Amino acid sequence: NLVMTRAGTSAAPITIRNYPGERPVIAAATGKTDNMPLQLGSGAAYLRIHGLTLQGATGPSTANIYAWGSAHDIDLAFLEVRNSARQGFFSDKTTARIQIRSSNFHDNGGRGPVQRDHNIYVEGSGHLIASSLIRNAPNGYGVQIYPSSQNVMLVGNTITANGRNGVLIGSDGTTTTTGARIVGNIITANGEYGIASYWGGATGSNNVVSNNLVWGNTAGNLSVAGASVQATLNANPLFVNPSAGD
């Protein structure tokens, strides 16, 4: 279980990456209640983590990548994140400016309560999830932006075949989602809605759902309040081989 609490600088970030042509697999250790391959804790900042596979988190409250405390300005790219007992990625509300790019999140969750295991669970401010494939969370959502988040961007992803909603935004009590941008994604064949909202507390503001292709989601493509919904396309995305993630 790797815990990163060191920082680079904006001009000289710390880079942890694969050797060209190789694909290191970072698996969860054992011996703790929650075993997580990678934690990004207070003090972690200006990091680039590229080209790794992270897998097999175990425990009742676990994630393959867990960002907590004051972690900020971290770039996660070209990763495969798979087979966590609960979340693929989880960030606390105190984190900021973590970006997930060009990565493959799949088959995370399934060993916790239904609707509480997700491929990606985002709280915090200024995060970006872009150009990634997010699929097959059997118990939960592809991406949950909830309940305390500000200015999270979800752009250009393919989100498919998750057990519940493809994307959920929402709130709980006094914490809520504001300034979310859900733009230009392909969201298809999820077990409930393509994009949905759940305002268990205050309804969020300044949220935009725009230019997404939604298709074949079991309960319907959109069930969104508390957001401006624009230019939705309902069309078959014409995947090559969806069962293989192609």
XYZ file of N, CA and C in Angstrom, residues 55-144:
270
model
N -4.791 -2.039 -8.806
C -5.854 -3.039 -8.740
C -6.007 -3.652 -7.354
N -7.199 -4.175 -7.141
C -7.427 -5.120 -6.059
C -7.558 -4.566 -4.664
N -8.009 -3.302 -4.507
C -8.215 -2.778 -3.159
C -9.224 -3.637 -2.405
N -8.962 -3.866 -1.117
C -9.846 -4.685 -0.299
C -10.254 -3.924 0.946
N -11.379 -4.327 1.541
C -11.857 -3.729 2.773
C -13.205 -3.067 2.590
N -13.867 -2.715 3.708
C -15.226 -2.164 3.648
C -15.292 -0.707 3.218
N -14.182 0.025 3.273
C -14.183 1.447 2.901
C -12.889 1.731 2.155
N -12.816 1.258 0.916
C -11.537 1.195 0.236
C -11.630 1.772 -1.164
N -10.462 2.010 -1.774
C -10.388 2.491 -3.150
C -9.020 2.122 -3.709
N -8.957 1.926 -5.010
C -7.649 1.721 -5.639
C -6.796 2.978 -5.571
N -7.429 4.144 -5.705
C -6.749 5.431 -5.522
C -7.603 6.256 -4.579
N -7.029 6.657 -3.452
C -7.749 7.453 -2.454
C -6.991 8.751 -2.228
N -7.630 9.878 -2.544
C -7.038 11.202 -2.344
C -7.699 11.862 -1.149
N -6.881 12.305 -0.194
C -7.432 12.829 1.044
C -6.620 14.021 1.535
N -7.181 14.674 2.564
C -6.485 15.816 3.160
C -6.331 16.941 2.150
N -5.143 17.518 2.112
C -4.890 18.691 1.271
C -4.276 18.335 -0.080
N -4.358 17.086 -0.504
C -3.766 16.689 -1.791
C -4.285 17.594 -2.911
N -3.366 18.056 -3.776
C -3.791 18.983 -4.836
C -2.804 18.955 -5.995
N -3.276 19.398 -7.153
C -2.459 19.532 -8.365
C -1.727 18.235 -8.695
N -2.523 17.212 -8.980
C -2.006 15.873 -9.277
C -2.587 15.419 -10.611
N -1.739 14.895 -11.476
C -2.128 14.434 -12.803
C -2.037 12.916 -12.854
N -3.170 12.252 -13.045
C -3.247 10.803 -13.157
C -3.604 10.479 -14.606
N -2.707 9.838 -15.337
C -2.930 9.653 -16.770
C -2.439 8.291 -17.236
N -3.101 7.757 -18.252
C -2.724 6.505 -18.915
C -2.702 5.342 -17.923
N -3.664 5.351 -16.992
C -3.754 4.316 -15.965
C -4.830 3.301 -16.340
N -4.670 2.086 -15.811
C -5.767 1.133 -15.733
C -6.068 0.925 -14.253
N -7.347 1.089 -13.877
C -7.755 1.009 -12.467
C -8.899 0.002 -12.400
N -8.670 -1.131 -11.704
C -9.604 -2.240 -11.855
C -9.747 -3.052 -10.569
N -10.903 -3.698 -10.447
C -11.128 -4.774 -9.473
C -10.945 -4.352 -8.020
N -11.352 -3.140 -7.696
C -11.437 -2.753 -6.287
C -12.693 -3.340 -5.665
N -12.612 -3.666 -4.382
C -13.807 -4.133 -3.688
C -14.880 -3.047 -3.610
N -14.466 -1.771 -3.557
C -15.427 -0.680 -3.432
C -15.191 0.355 -4.543
N -14.467 1.428 -4.299
C -14.315 2.480 -5.302
C -13.049 2.265 -6.148
N -13.137 2.712 -7.400
C -11.911 2.792 -8.188
C -11.072 3.978 -7.763
N -11.700 5.163 -7.729
C -11.060 6.403 -7.274
C -12.015 7.092 -6.323
N -11.468 7.654 -5.233
C -12.277 8.410 -4.276
C -11.473 9.624 -3.839
N -12.067 10.811 -3.928
C -11.400 12.016 -3.422
C -12.258 12.687 -2.362
N -11.617 13.129 -1.274
C -12.309 13.850 -0.217
C -12.599 15.292 -0.624
N -13.516 15.927 0.104
C -13.942 17.285 -0.229
C -12.856 18.330 -0.011
N -11.782 17.972 0.684
C -10.682 18.909 0.941
C -9.623 18.905 -0.150
N -9.753 18.046 -1.151
C -8.751 17.940 -2.213
C -9.063 18.926 -3.341
N -8.047 19.204 -4.172
C -8.238 20.199 -5.228
C -7.380 19.870 -6.448
N -7.940 20.120 -7.613
C -7.226 20.102 -8.888
C -6.496 18.778 -9.136
N -7.234 17.704 -9.009
C -6.739 16.387 -9.425
C -7.346 16.081 -10.782
N -6.519 15.720 -11.742
C -7.053 15.398 -13.052
C -6.765 13.952 -13.414
N -7.808 13.312 -13.950
C -7.742 11.940 -14.442
C -7.894 12.019 -15.951
N -6.900 11.523 -16.686
C -6.907 11.662 -18.140
C -6.572 10.329 -18.815
N -7.240 10.077 -19.917
C -6.850 8.981 -20.823
C -6.607 7.677 -20.073
N -7.543 7.333 -19.195
C -7.388 6.144 -18.352
C -8.569 5.208 -18.530
N -8.416 3.985 -18.012
C -9.402 2.921 -18.153
C -9.809 2.452 -16.759
N -11.010 2.815 -16.335
C -11.553 2.385 -15.055
C -12.613 1.326 -15.324
N -12.460 0.143 -14.729
C -13.441 -0.894 -14.998
C -13.513 -1.911 -13.861
N -14.713 -2.448 -13.695
C -14.958 -3.556 -12.756
C -14.567 -3.215 -11.332
N -14.829 -1.990 -10.930
C -14.615 -1.604 -9.542
C -15.937 -1.664 -8.778
N -15.872 -2.147 -7.544
C -17.056 -2.274 -6.715
C -17.674 -3.654 -6.816
N -18.790 -3.804 -6.108
C -19.520 -5.062 -6.133
C -19.484 -5.807 -4.829
N -18.649 -5.350 -3.879
C -18.574 -6.060 -2.601
C -19.042 -5.199 -1.429
N -19.736 -4.111 -1.751
C -20.342 -3.261 -0.729
C -21.816 -3.083 -1.021
N -22.482 -2.170 -0.295
C -23.916 -1.954 -0.526
C -24.200 -1.470 -1.939
N -25.314 -1.929 -2.492
C -25.726 -1.461 -3.815
C -25.867 0.059 -3.787
N -25.413 0.714 -4.837
C -25.442 2.160 -5.035
C -24.338 2.869 -4.262
N -23.409 2.130 -3.672
C -22.318 2.775 -2.937
C -20.938 2.339 -3.396
N -20.856 1.606 -4.459
C -19.570 1.208 -5.050
C -19.502 1.805 -6.448
N -18.511 2.632 -6.708
C -18.478 3.342 -7.983
C -17.092 3.254 -8.621
N -17.062 3.389 -9.923
C -15.759 3.489 -10.578
C -15.013 4.734 -10.114
N -15.713 5.878 -10.102
C -15.092 7.142 -9.687
C -16.077 7.905 -8.809
N -15.612 8.292 -7.613
C -16.423 9.045 -6.652
C -15.658 10.333 -6.334
N -16.241 11.463 -6.699
C -15.503 12.728 -6.662
C -16.142 13.700 -5.684
N -15.358 14.141 -4.705
C -15.623 15.354 -3.942
C -14.385 16.242 -4.060
N -14.548 17.532 -3.785
C -13.435 18.450 -3.844
C -13.660 19.514 -4.900
N -12.610 20.253 -5.231
C -12.774 21.396 -6.120
C -11.786 21.347 -7.282
N -12.270 21.763 -8.443
C -11.404 21.951 -9.595
C -10.893 20.681 -10.228
N -11.531 19.539 -9.984
C -11.058 18.282 -10.556
C -11.477 18.162 -12.025
N -10.732 17.353 -12.765
C -11.009 17.081 -14.171
C -10.960 15.584 -14.420
N -11.979 15.067 -15.114
C -11.987 13.684 -15.588
C -12.212 13.758 -17.090
N -11.233 13.338 -17.880
C -11.290 13.585 -19.318
C -10.778 12.395 -20.112
N -11.409 12.157 -21.260
C -10.913 11.228 -22.288
C -10.643 9.838 -21.737
N -11.510 9.372 -20.840
C -11.310 8.068 -20.200
C -12.478 7.137 -20.491
N -12.208 5.839 -20.350
C -13.218 4.798 -20.477
C -13.590 4.335 -19.073
N -14.879 4.410 -18.734
C -15.348 4.162 -17.370
C -16.513 3.187 -17.477
N -16.295 1.918 -17.087
C -17.300 0.902 -17.404
C -17.369 -0.200 -16.340
N -18.513 -0.837 -16.299
C -18.714 -2.091 -15.569
C -18.489 -1.966 -14.065
N -19.005 -0.913 -13.448
C -19.101 -0.920 -11.982
C -20.396 -1.660 -11.642
N -20.339 -2.890 -11.154
C -21.549 -3.706 -11.083
C -22.581 -3.217 -10.078
N -22.135 -2.538 -9.008
C -23.030 -2.142 -7.926
C -23.445 -0.684 -7.968
N -22.740 0.134 -8.764
C -22.927 1.563 -8.593
C -22.821 2.353 -9.878
N -22.286 3.575 -9.751
C -22.271 4.546 -10.830
C -20.922 4.545 -11.544
N -20.964 4.972 -12.785
C -19.702 5.220 -13.466
C -18.938 6.339 -12.781
N -19.604 7.495 -12.624
C -19.012 8.652 -11.935
C -20.067 9.250 -11.018
N -19.711 9.442 -9.750
C -20.571 10.161 -8.805
C -19.874 11.437 -8.385
